[in-house]
PDB file of C-alpha atoms in Angstrom:
ATOM      1  CA  MET Y   1       0.000   0.000   0.000  1.00 58.00           C
ATOM      2  CA  ALA Y   2       1.337   3.423  -0.969  1.00 70.00           C
ATOM      3  CA  ARG Y   3       2.468   5.636   1.886  1.00 82.00           C
ATOM      4  CA  PRO Y   4       0.100   8.620   2.376  1.00 88.00           C
ATOM      5  CA  LEU Y   5       1.351  12.082   1.555  1.00 92.00           C
ATOM      6  CA  GLY Y   6       2.401  14.304   4.424  1.00 95.00           C
ATOM      7  CA  GLU Y   7       2.007  18.067   4.375  1.00 96.00           C
ATOM      8  CA  SER Y   8       5.624  18.417   3.239  1.00 97.00           C
ATOM      9  CA  HIS Y   9       4.958  16.150   0.247  1.00 97.00           C
ATOM     10  CA  LYS Y  10       1.798  18.064  -0.640  1.00 96.00           C
ATOM     11  CA  ARG Y  11       3.642  21.386  -0.538  1.00 97.00           C
ATOM     12  CA  PHE Y  12       6.418  20.013  -2.760  1.00 98.00           C
ATOM     13  CA  LEU Y  13       3.851  18.661  -5.250  1.00 97.00           C
ATOM     14  CA  GLN Y  14       1.923  21.952  -5.229  1.00 97.00           C
ATOM     15  CA  THR Y  15       5.100  23.804  -6.180  1.00 97.00           C
ATOM     16  CA  MET Y  16       5.837  21.317  -8.973  1.00 96.00           C
ATOM     17  CA  MET Y  17       2.318  21.855 -10.331  1.00 94.00           C
ATOM     18  CA  VAL Y  18       2.909  25.599 -10.345  1.00 93.00           C
ATOM     19  CA  ASN Y  19       6.319  25.510 -11.999  1.00 92.00           C
ATOM     20  CA  GLY Y  20       6.198  22.339 -14.098  1.00 90.00           C
ATOM     21  CA  ILE Y  21       9.991  21.971 -13.949  1.00 93.00           C
ATOM     22  CA  ILE Y  22      12.739  23.111 -11.563  1.00 95.00           C
ATOM     23  CA  ASP Y  23      16.481  22.539 -11.560  1.00 94.00           C
ATOM     24  CA  GLY Y  24      18.177  20.150  -9.158  1.00 94.00           C
ATOM     25  CA  ALA Y  25      19.465  22.867  -6.813  1.00 94.00           C
ATOM     26  CA  LYS Y  26      15.972  24.328  -6.412  1.00 95.00           C
ATOM     27  CA  ALA Y  27      14.506  20.846  -5.927  1.00 97.00           C
ATOM     28  CA  ARG Y  28      16.942  20.160  -3.081  1.00 96.00           C
ATOM     29  CA  ALA Y  29      16.269  23.560  -1.527  1.00 96.00           C
ATOM     30  CA  LEU Y  30      12.520  23.049  -1.891  1.00 97.00           C
ATOM     31  CA  HIS Y  31      12.762  19.614  -0.276  1.00 97.00           C
ATOM     32  CA  ARG Y  32      14.466  21.131   2.759  1.00 97.00           C
ATOM     33  CA  HIS Y  33      12.063  24.083   2.907  1.00 97.00           C
ATOM     34  CA  CYS Y  34       8.967  21.824   2.797  1.00 97.00           C
ATOM     35  CA  CYS Y  35      10.289  19.494   5.491  1.00 97.00           C
ATOM     36  CA  GLU Y  36      11.346  22.312   7.819  1.00 96.00           C
ATOM     37  CA  THR Y  37       8.102  24.253   7.294  1.00 96.00           C
ATOM     38  CA  HIS Y  38       5.941  21.262   8.256  1.00 96.00           C
ATOM     39  CA  GLY Y  39       8.209  19.711  10.897  1.00 95.00           C
ATOM     40  CA  ALA Y  40       8.962  16.597   8.840  1.00 94.00           C
ATOM     41  CA  HIS Y  41      12.220  14.669   9.043  1.00 94.00           C
ATOM     42  CA  TYR Y  42      14.782  16.080   6.613  1.00 95.00           C
ATOM     43  CA  ALA Y  43      17.866  14.346   5.226  1.00 94.00           C
ATOM     44  CA  HIS Y  44      19.771  16.058   2.409  1.00 93.00           C
ATOM     45  CA  ASP Y  45      20.421  12.757   0.602  1.00 94.00           C
ATOM     46  CA  LYS Y  46      16.801  11.514   0.697  1.00 95.00           C
ATOM     47  CA  LEU Y  47      15.253  13.665  -2.048  1.00 97.00           C
ATOM     48  CA  ASP Y  48      14.749  10.687  -4.377  1.00 96.00           C
ATOM     49  CA  GLU Y  49      12.983   8.715  -1.646  1.00 96.00           C
ATOM     50  CA  PHE Y  50      10.871  11.783  -0.803  1.00 97.00           C
ATOM     51  CA  ILE Y  51       9.781  12.057  -4.454  1.00 97.00           C
ATOM     52  CA  GLU Y  52       9.085   8.305  -4.667  1.00 96.00           C
ATOM     53  CA  VAL Y  53       6.394   8.741  -1.997  1.00 96.00           C
ATOM     54  CA  ILE Y  54       4.734  11.427  -4.131  1.00 97.00           C
ATOM     55  CA  ASN Y  55       5.047   9.388  -7.327  1.00 97.00           C
ATOM     56  CA  ALA Y  56       3.331   6.409  -5.709  1.00 96.00           C
ATOM     57  CA  GLN Y  57       0.261   8.601  -5.156  1.00 95.00           C
ATOM     58  CA  LEU Y  58       0.481  10.115  -8.651  1.00 95.00           C
ATOM     59  CA  GLN Y  59       0.680   6.740 -10.426  1.00 92.00           C
ATOM     60  CA  PRO Y  60      -3.123   6.179 -10.681  1.00 92.00           C
ATOM     61  CA  MET Y  61      -3.384   9.586 -12.411  1.00 90.00           C
ATOM     62  CA  PHE Y  62      -0.572   8.656 -14.843  1.00 90.00           C
ATOM     63  CA  MET Y  63       1.576  11.510 -13.531  1.00 92.00           C
ATOM     64  CA  GLN Y  64       5.164  11.404 -12.326  1.00 95.00           C
ATOM     65  CA  ILE Y  65       7.913  13.702 -11.076  1.00 96.00           C
ATOM     66  CA  ARG Y  66      10.762  12.678 -13.352  1.00 94.00           C
ATOM     67  CA  LYS Y  67      14.464  13.532 -13.280  1.00 93.00           C
ATOM     68  CA  GLY Y  68      16.333  14.454 -16.455  1.00 92.00           C
ATOM     69  CA  MET Y  69      19.333  16.350 -17.827  1.00 92.00           C
ATOM     70  CA  SER Y  70      19.441  19.625 -19.752  1.00 93.00           C
ATOM     71  CA  GLU Y  71      21.126  19.325 -23.140  1.00 92.00           C
ATOM     72  CA  GLU Y  72      22.402  22.883 -22.833  1.00 87.00           C
ATOM     73  CA  ASP Y  73      24.207  22.914 -19.493  1.00 87.00           C
ATOM     74  CA  GLY Y  74      24.124  19.312 -18.274  1.00 90.00           C
ATOM     75  CA  LEU Y  75      22.312  20.233 -15.050  1.00 92.00           C
ATOM     76  CA  GLN Y  76      19.696  17.886 -13.647  1.00 93.00           C
ATOM     77  CA  TYR Y  77      16.067  18.955 -13.534  1.00 95.00           C
ATOM     78  CA  HIS Y  78      12.877  17.599 -11.998  1.00 96.00           C
ATOM     79  CA  ALA Y  79       9.671  17.859 -14.027  1.00 95.00           C
ATOM     80  CA  LEU Y  80       6.060  16.904 -13.404  1.00 94.00           C
ATOM     81  CA  VAL Y  81       5.151  14.879 -16.488  1.00 90.00           C
ATOM     82  CA  ASN Y  82       1.966  13.358 -17.876  1.00 86.00           C
ATOM     83  CA  MET Y  83       2.648   9.722 -18.812  1.00 82.00           C
ATOM     84  CA  ALA Y  84      -0.797   9.069 -20.315  1.00 78.00           C
ATOM     85  CA  GLU Y  85      -0.196  11.320 -23.315  1.00 67.00           C
ATOM     86  CA  THR Y  86       3.234  11.314 -24.928  1.00 62.00           C
ATOM     87  CA  ASP Y  87       2.617  13.401 -28.048  1.00 70.00           C
ATOM     88  CA  VAL Y  88       1.622  17.010 -28.703  1.00 78.00           C
ATOM     89  CA  THR Y  89      -2.077  16.252 -28.079  1.00 72.00           C
ATOM     90  CA  ARG Y  90      -1.317  16.933 -24.401  1.00 74.00           C
ATOM     91  CA  MET Y  91      -1.055  20.596 -25.388  1.00 83.00           C
ATOM     92  CA  SER Y  92      -4.472  20.760 -27.089  1.00 78.00           C
ATOM     93  CA  THR Y  93      -6.147  22.455 -24.114  1.00 81.00           C
ATOM     94  CA  ASP Y  94      -3.748  25.403 -24.363  1.00 88.00           C
ATOM     95  CA  TYR Y  95      -3.072  25.720 -28.094  1.00 93.00           C
ATOM     96  CA  ALA Y  96      -5.197  25.881 -31.256  1.00 93.00           C
ATOM     97  CA  ASP Y  97      -4.800  23.299 -34.033  1.00 92.00           C
ATOM     98  CA  ASN Y  98      -2.694  25.563 -36.243  1.00 93.00           C
ATOM     99  CA  GLU Y  99      -0.488  26.472 -33.276  1.00 95.00           C
ATOM    100  CA  LEU Y 100       0.095  22.766 -32.580  1.00 94.00           C
ATOM    101  CA  GLU Y 101       0.903  22.231 -36.252  1.00 94.00           C
ATOM    102  CA  LEU Y 102       3.462  25.030 -36.047  1.00 96.00           C
ATOM    103  CA  PHE Y 103       5.014  23.339 -33.012  1.00 96.00           C
ATOM    104  CA  ARG Y 104       5.215  20.020 -34.877  1.00 94.00           C
ATOM    105  CA  LYS Y 105       6.903  21.700 -37.832  1.00 95.00           C
ATOM    106  CA  THR Y 106       9.317  23.396 -35.438  1.00 96.00           C
ATOM    107  CA  MET Y 107      10.146  19.982 -33.986  1.00 95.00           C
ATOM    108  CA  ASP Y 108      10.769  18.702 -37.539  1.00 94.00           C
ATOM    109  CA  LEU Y 109      13.223  21.537 -38.186  1.00 95.00           C
ATOM    110  CA  ILE Y 110      15.026  20.972 -34.893  1.00 95.00           C
ATOM    111  CA  VAL Y 111      15.395  17.218 -35.381  1.00 93.00           C
ATOM    112  CA  ASP Y 112      16.520  17.648 -39.004  1.00 93.00           C
ATOM    113  CA  SER Y 113      19.198  20.190 -38.053  1.00 92.00           C
ATOM    114  CA  ASP Y 114      22.835  19.413 -37.322  1.00 86.00           C
ATOM    115  CA  ASN Y 115      22.907  21.352 -34.054  1.00 89.00           C
ATOM    116  CA  GLY Y 116      19.460  20.713 -32.559  1.00 93.00           C
ATOM    117  CA  THR Y 117      18.098  24.200 -33.255  1.00 95.00           C
ATOM    118  CA  ALA Y 118      15.747  25.932 -35.702  1.00 96.00           C
ATOM    119  CA  SER Y 119      16.074  29.571 -36.740  1.00 96.00           C
ATOM    120  CA  SER Y 120      13.177  31.973 -36.311  1.00 96.00           C
ATOM    121  CA  THR Y 121      13.343  32.662 -40.062  1.00 95.00           C
ATOM    122  CA  ASP Y 122      12.797  29.000 -40.946  1.00 96.00           C
ATOM    123  CA  ILE Y 123       9.928  28.720 -38.466  1.00 96.00           C
ATOM    124  CA  LEU Y 124       8.271  31.866 -39.862  1.00 94.00           C
ATOM    125  CA  ASN Y 125       8.513  30.353 -43.347  1.00 93.00           C
ATOM    126  CA  CYS Y 126       6.750  27.229 -42.080  1.00 91.00           C
ATOM    127  CA  ALA Y 127       3.836  29.346 -40.847  1.00 89.00           C
ATOM    128  CA  ASP Y 128       2.958  30.099 -44.467  1.00 85.00           C
ATOM    129  CA  SER Y 129       2.480  26.429 -45.308  1.00 87.00           C
ATOM    130  CA  LEU Y 130       0.289  25.259 -42.436  1.00 92.00           C
ATOM    131  CA  GLN Y 131      -2.490  22.880 -43.497  1.00 91.00           C
ATOM    132  CA  THR Y 132      -4.877  23.927 -40.725  1.00 89.00           C
ATOM    133  CA  LYS Y 133      -4.782  27.726 -40.873  1.00 90.00           C
ATOM    134  CA  LYS Y 134      -1.897  29.979 -41.851  1.00 90.00           C
ATOM    135  CA  LEU Y 135      -0.403  32.258 -39.229  1.00 92.00           C
ATOM    136  CA  LYS Y 136       0.736  35.804 -39.828  1.00 93.00           C
ATOM    137  CA  LYS Y 137       4.237  36.844 -38.768  1.00 93.00           C
ATOM    138  CA  ARG Y 138       3.057  38.594 -35.619  1.00 95.00           C
ATOM    139  CA  GLU Y 139       0.831  35.642 -34.699  1.00 95.00           C
ATOM    140  CA  THR Y 140       3.707  33.217 -35.221  1.00 96.00           C
ATOM    141  CA  GLU Y 141       5.999  35.277 -33.025  1.00 96.00           C
ATOM    142  CA  HIS Y 142       3.305  35.346 -30.334  1.00 96.00           C
ATOM    143  CA  VAL Y 143       2.944  31.540 -30.452  1.00 96.00           C
ATOM    144  CA  LEU Y 144       6.709  31.079 -30.207  1.00 97.00           C
ATOM    145  CA  ASN Y 145       6.821  33.400 -27.197  1.00 97.00           C
ATOM    146  CA  ARG Y 146       4.089  31.359 -25.518  1.00 96.00           C
ATOM    147  CA  LEU Y 147       5.908  28.090 -26.243  1.00 96.00           C
ATOM    148  CA  VAL Y 148       9.028  29.526 -24.604  1.00 96.00           C
ATOM    149  CA  GLN Y 149       7.050  30.914 -21.666  1.00 94.00           C
ATOM    150  CA  ASP Y 150       5.304  27.562 -21.163  1.00 91.00           C
ATOM    151  CA  LYS Y 151       8.730  25.849 -21.257  1.00 91.00           C
ATOM    152  CA  TRP Y 152       8.186  23.762 -24.396  1.00 94.00           C
ATOM    153  CA  LEU Y 153      10.910  25.607 -26.324  1.00 96.00           C
ATOM    154  CA  ASN Y 154      14.116  27.452 -25.501  1.00 95.00           C
ATOM    155  CA  GLU Y 155      15.204  30.555 -27.432  1.00 96.00           C
ATOM    156  CA  LYS Y 156      18.700  31.981 -27.754  1.00 94.00           C
ATOM    157  CA  ASN Y 157      19.727  34.664 -30.264  1.00 94.00           C
ATOM    158  CA  GLY Y 158      16.780  33.885 -32.527  1.00 94.00           C
ATOM    159  CA  ASP Y 159      17.359  30.113 -32.547  1.00 96.00           C
ATOM    160  CA  TYR Y 160      14.889  27.703 -30.944  1.00 97.00           C
ATOM    161  CA  SER Y 161      15.510  24.307 -29.373  1.00 96.00           C
ATOM    162  CA  LEU Y 162      13.381  21.770 -27.526  1.00 96.00           C
ATOM    163  CA  SER Y 163      13.348  22.526 -23.815  1.00 94.00           C
ATOM    164  CA  THR Y 164      14.381  20.083 -21.129  1.00 94.00           C
ATOM    165  CA  ARG Y 165      10.735  19.759 -20.100  1.00 91.00           C
ATOM    166  CA  CYS Y 166       9.679  18.979 -23.672  1.00 92.00           C
ATOM    167  CA  ILE Y 167      12.286  16.253 -24.122  1.00 92.00           C
ATOM    168  CA  MET Y 168      11.528  14.727 -20.715  1.00 91.00           C
ATOM    169  CA  GLU Y 169       7.785  14.600 -21.422  1.00 88.00           C
ATOM    170  CA  MET Y 170       7.879  13.673 -25.100  1.00 89.00           C
ATOM    171  CA  GLU Y 171      10.949  11.473 -25.457  1.00 87.00           C
ATOM    172  CA  PRO Y 172       8.904   8.325 -26.272  1.00 86.00           C
ATOM    173  CA  TYR Y 173       6.991  10.287 -28.941  1.00 87.00           C
ATOM    174  CA  ILE Y 174      10.213  11.774 -30.357  1.00 91.00           C
ATOM    175  CA  ARG Y 175      11.865   8.344 -30.556  1.00 89.00           C
ATOM    176  CA  MET Y 176       8.804   6.842 -32.271  1.00 89.00           C
ATOM    177  CA  LEU Y 177       8.153   9.687 -34.729  1.00 89.00           C
ATOM    178  CA  TYR Y 178      11.784  10.318 -35.708  1.00 92.00           C
ATOM    179  CA  GLN Y 179      13.170   6.833 -35.216  1.00 87.00           C
ATOM    180  CA  ASP Y 180      15.354   7.005 -38.348  1.00 83.00           C
ATOM    181  CA  GLN Y 181      16.696  10.483 -37.524  1.00 86.00           C
ATOM    182  CA  VAL Y 182      17.140  10.618 -33.776  1.00 89.00           C
ATOM    183  CA  LYS Y 183      20.091   8.991 -32.063  1.00 89.00           C
ATOM    184  CA  VAL Y 184      20.764   8.627 -28.366  1.00 92.00           C
ATOM    185  CA  CYS Y 185      23.774   9.964 -26.511  1.00 95.00           C
ATOM    186  CA  HIS Y 186      26.515   7.318 -26.272  1.00 96.00           C
ATOM    187  CA  ILE Y 187      27.222   8.390 -22.679  1.00 95.00           C
ATOM    188  CA  CYS Y 188      23.838   8.979 -21.005  1.00 93.00           C
ATOM    189  CA  HIS Y 189      21.636   7.072 -23.524  1.00 92.00           C
ATOM    190  CA  ASN Y 190      19.006   9.816 -23.741  1.00 91.00           C
ATOM    191  CA  VAL Y 191      17.829  11.465 -26.967  1.00 92.00           C
ATOM    192  CA  ALA Y 192      20.662  13.602 -28.373  1.00 93.00           C
ATOM    193  CA  LEU Y 193      19.731  16.739 -30.339  1.00 94.00           C
ATOM    194  CA  GLN Y 194      22.269  19.346 -29.184  1.00 92.00           C
ATOM    195  CA  CYS Y 195      25.385  17.240 -29.435  1.00 93.00           C
ATOM    196  CA  GLN Y 196      28.676  16.406 -31.128  1.00 94.00           C
ATOM    197  CA  MET Y 197      29.064  13.493 -33.554  1.00 94.00           C
ATOM    198  CA  CYS Y 198      31.967  11.213 -34.362  1.00 96.00           C
ATOM    199  CA  GLU Y 199      33.176  11.997 -37.883  1.00 94.00           C
ATOM    200  CA  ASN Y 200      34.160   8.408 -38.641  1.00 96.00           C
ATOM    201  CA  PRO Y 201      31.564   7.410 -41.298  1.00 94.00           C
ATOM    202  CA  THR Y 202      31.441   3.853 -39.976  1.00 95.00           C
ATOM    203  CA  CYS Y 203      30.778   5.094 -36.426  1.00 96.00           C
ATOM    204  CA  GLY Y 204      28.815   8.344 -36.180  1.00 92.00           C
ATOM    205  CA  ILE Y 205      27.895   8.139 -32.506  1.00 95.00           C
ATOM    206  CA  LYS Y 206      26.482  11.258 -30.852  1.00 95.00           C
ATOM    207  CA  ILE Y 207      27.333  12.697 -27.443  1.00 96.00           C
ATOM    208  CA  HIS Y 208      25.569  15.568 -25.692  1.00 95.00           C
ATOM    209  CA  THR Y 209      27.771  18.639 -25.370  1.00 92.00           C
ATOM    210  CA  PRO Y 210      27.671  18.502 -21.510  1.00 94.00           C
ATOM    211  CA  CYS Y 211      28.483  14.764 -21.654  1.00 95.00           C
ATOM    212  CA  VAL Y 212      31.420  15.579 -23.957  1.00 95.00           C
ATOM    213  CA  ALA Y 213      32.698  18.075 -21.364  1.00 94.00           C
ATOM    214  CA  ARG Y 214      32.559  15.528 -18.554  1.00 93.00           C
ATOM    215  CA  TYR Y 215      33.796  12.505 -20.521  1.00 95.00           C
ATOM    216  CA  PHE Y 216      36.840  14.197 -22.075  1.00 94.00           C
ATOM    217  CA  LYS Y 217      37.724  16.399 -19.092  1.00 92.00           C
ATOM    218  CA  GLY Y 218      41.482  16.454 -18.598  1.00 88.00           C
ATOM    219  CA  ARG Y 219      42.243  14.287 -21.639  1.00 89.00           C
ATOM    220  CA  THR Y 220      44.920  15.655 -23.952  1.00 89.00           C
ATOM    221  CA  ASP Y 221      44.200  13.139 -26.720  1.00 93.00           C
ATOM    222  CA  PRO Y 222      40.398  12.765 -26.856  1.00 95.00           C
ATOM    223  CA  ARG Y 223      39.256   9.598 -28.605  1.00 96.00           C
ATOM    224  CA  CYS Y 224      35.803   8.426 -29.609  1.00 97.00           C
ATOM    225  CA  PRO Y 225      34.561   6.040 -26.898  1.00 96.00           C
ATOM    226  CA  ALA Y 226      33.131   3.735 -29.579  1.00 97.00           C
ATOM    227  CA  CYS Y 227      35.697   3.544 -32.422  1.00 97.00           C
ATOM    228  CA  GLU Y 228      38.699   5.240 -30.746  1.00 96.00           C
ATOM    229  CA  ASP Y 229      39.183   7.678 -33.645  1.00 97.00           C
ATOM    230  CA  PHE Y 230      40.470  11.129 -32.681  1.00 96.00           C
ATOM    231  CA  TRP Y 231      37.621  13.378 -31.472  1.00 96.00           C
ATOM    232  CA  PRO Y 232      38.069  16.540 -33.594  1.00 94.00           C
ATOM    233  CA  HIS Y 233      35.524  18.810 -31.924  1.00 94.00           C
ATOM    234  CA  GLU Y 234      36.208  21.511 -29.359  1.00 92.00           C
ATOM    235  CA  ILE Y 235      35.902  20.156 -25.836  1.00 92.00           C
ATOM    236  CA  PRO Y 236      33.779  22.569 -23.761  1.00 90.00           C
ATOM    237  CA  ASP Y 237      34.323  23.267 -20.082  1.00 88.00           C
ATOM    238  CA  VAL Y 238      32.100  21.563 -17.537  1.00 85.00           C
ATOM    239  CA  TYR Y 239      29.300  23.994 -16.691  1.00 78.00           C
ATOM    240  CA  ARG Y 240      29.308  25.402 -13.158  1.00 75.00           C
ATOM    241  CA  PRO Y 241      26.029  26.948 -11.967  1.00 70.00           C
ATOM    242  CA  PRO Y 242      26.540  30.520 -10.696  1.00 66.00           C
ATOM    243  CA  SER Y 243      23.781  30.627  -8.086  1.00 56.00           C
ATOM    244  CA  SER Y 244      24.520  29.988  -4.437  1.00 44.00           C
ATOM    245  CA  GLN Y 245      22.588  27.709  -2.101  1.00 46.00           C
ATOM    246  CA  SER Y 246      21.016  30.670  -0.309  1.00 44.00           C
ATOM    247  CA  GLU Y 247      19.681  31.984  -3.611  1.00 44.00           C
ATOM    248  CA  THR Y 248      18.142  28.638  -4.527  1.00 43.00           C
ATOM    249  CA  GLN Y 249      16.528  28.352  -1.094  1.00 47.00           C
ATOM    250  CA  SER Y 250      15.040  31.812  -1.521  1.00 45.00           C
ATOM    251  CA  ALA Y 251      13.761  30.924  -5.000  1.00 44.00           C
ATOM    252  CA  ALA Y 252      12.207  27.733  -3.680  1.00 45.00           C
ATOM    253  CA  LYS Y 253      10.319  29.634  -0.974  1.00 47.00           C
ATOM    254  CA  GLU Y 254       9.077  32.211  -3.434  1.00 43.00           C
ATOM    255  CA  ASN Y 255       7.778  29.536  -5.802  1.00 48.00           C
ATOM    256  CA  THR Y 256       5.674  27.681  -3.228  1.00 45.00           C
ATOM    257  CA  ALA Y 257       2.774  30.115  -3.551  1.00 41.00           C
ATOM    258  CA  PRO Y 258       0.287  29.152  -6.319  1.00 41.00           C
ATOM    259  CA  THR Y 259      -0.305  31.570  -9.161  1.00 38.00           C
ATOM    260  CA  PRO Y 260      -3.711  32.147 -10.796  1.00 37.00           C
ATOM    261  CA  ARG Y 261      -2.632  30.065 -13.774  1.00 42.00           C
ATOM    262  CA  SER Y 262      -1.528  27.173 -11.559  1.00 38.00           C
ATOM    263  CA  THR Y 263      -5.075  26.771 -10.237  1.00 37.00           C
ATOM    264  CA  ALA Y 264      -6.318  25.983 -13.731  1.00 41.00           C
ATOM    265  CA  GLN Y 265      -3.397  23.623 -14.261  1.00 46.00           C
ATOM    266  CA  THR Y 266      -4.267  21.846 -11.006  1.00 42.00           C
ATOM    267  CA  ARG Y 267      -7.883  21.380 -12.086  1.00 41.00           C
ATOM    268  CA  ARG Y 268      -6.797  19.954 -15.451  1.00 45.00           C
ATOM    269  CA  THR Y 269      -4.422  17.551 -13.703  1.00 44.00           C
ATOM    270  CA  LYS Y 270      -7.157  16.294 -11.395  1.00 44.00           C
ATOM    271  CA  ARG Y 271      -9.550  15.782 -14.295  1.00 46.00           C
ATOM    272  CA  SER Y 272      -6.957  13.719 -16.160  1.00 43.00           C
TER     273      SER Y 272
END
């Protein structure tokens, strides 16, 4: 029988429903804040067990707090995901049919690219060829802004990529839909979009950029872990998050209060 949720678990879950996804530092700070606020036992190395209690209660609703890695910086994140729907239909309550079609076409561009991104120009061109209903430039820009705000896409210097939340929620759909195009990272075995690739034509493995940084750290003669050919790409530095623990604790406390939008999200979650 699943262990009942304590007040600390409920507060943690409420915050996850508000935010959708938080990074590992904020998750650890939130865990401590929830336990201390409600007088529950706290152990800094028991976050996974704490979340397992919540997930046991979420299982009948096909929801789960899942842990994953960001392709951009290699940091771990925790996201509240819907396991009942793995494709873009999960977004149908928030987006119109032509907006969902634009998102699908954006995914196509990202997966087809060499660097896991799609330019705003290419996405705007796609808006003219939508089968459902064409979008004007201003409308397309508004949809893209919403997709970024809702954490389905990331934007940097006019280029868009799939967000950590999107990949965590839709990885089964991405693998199924793009099975001949998508490869997994040779190191972490998750879908690899923003990555480096071995240039040996008989190999061609892919490795996430953050995984490259960790795997080749300190090696003067980097070699492909699969074929042992020389790895010709630039080896990035391992990313170090700038925020301090006190800042993450403060952010966790600030995010525990529901927002007006989170109330609607909570109702939709309960109905599902």
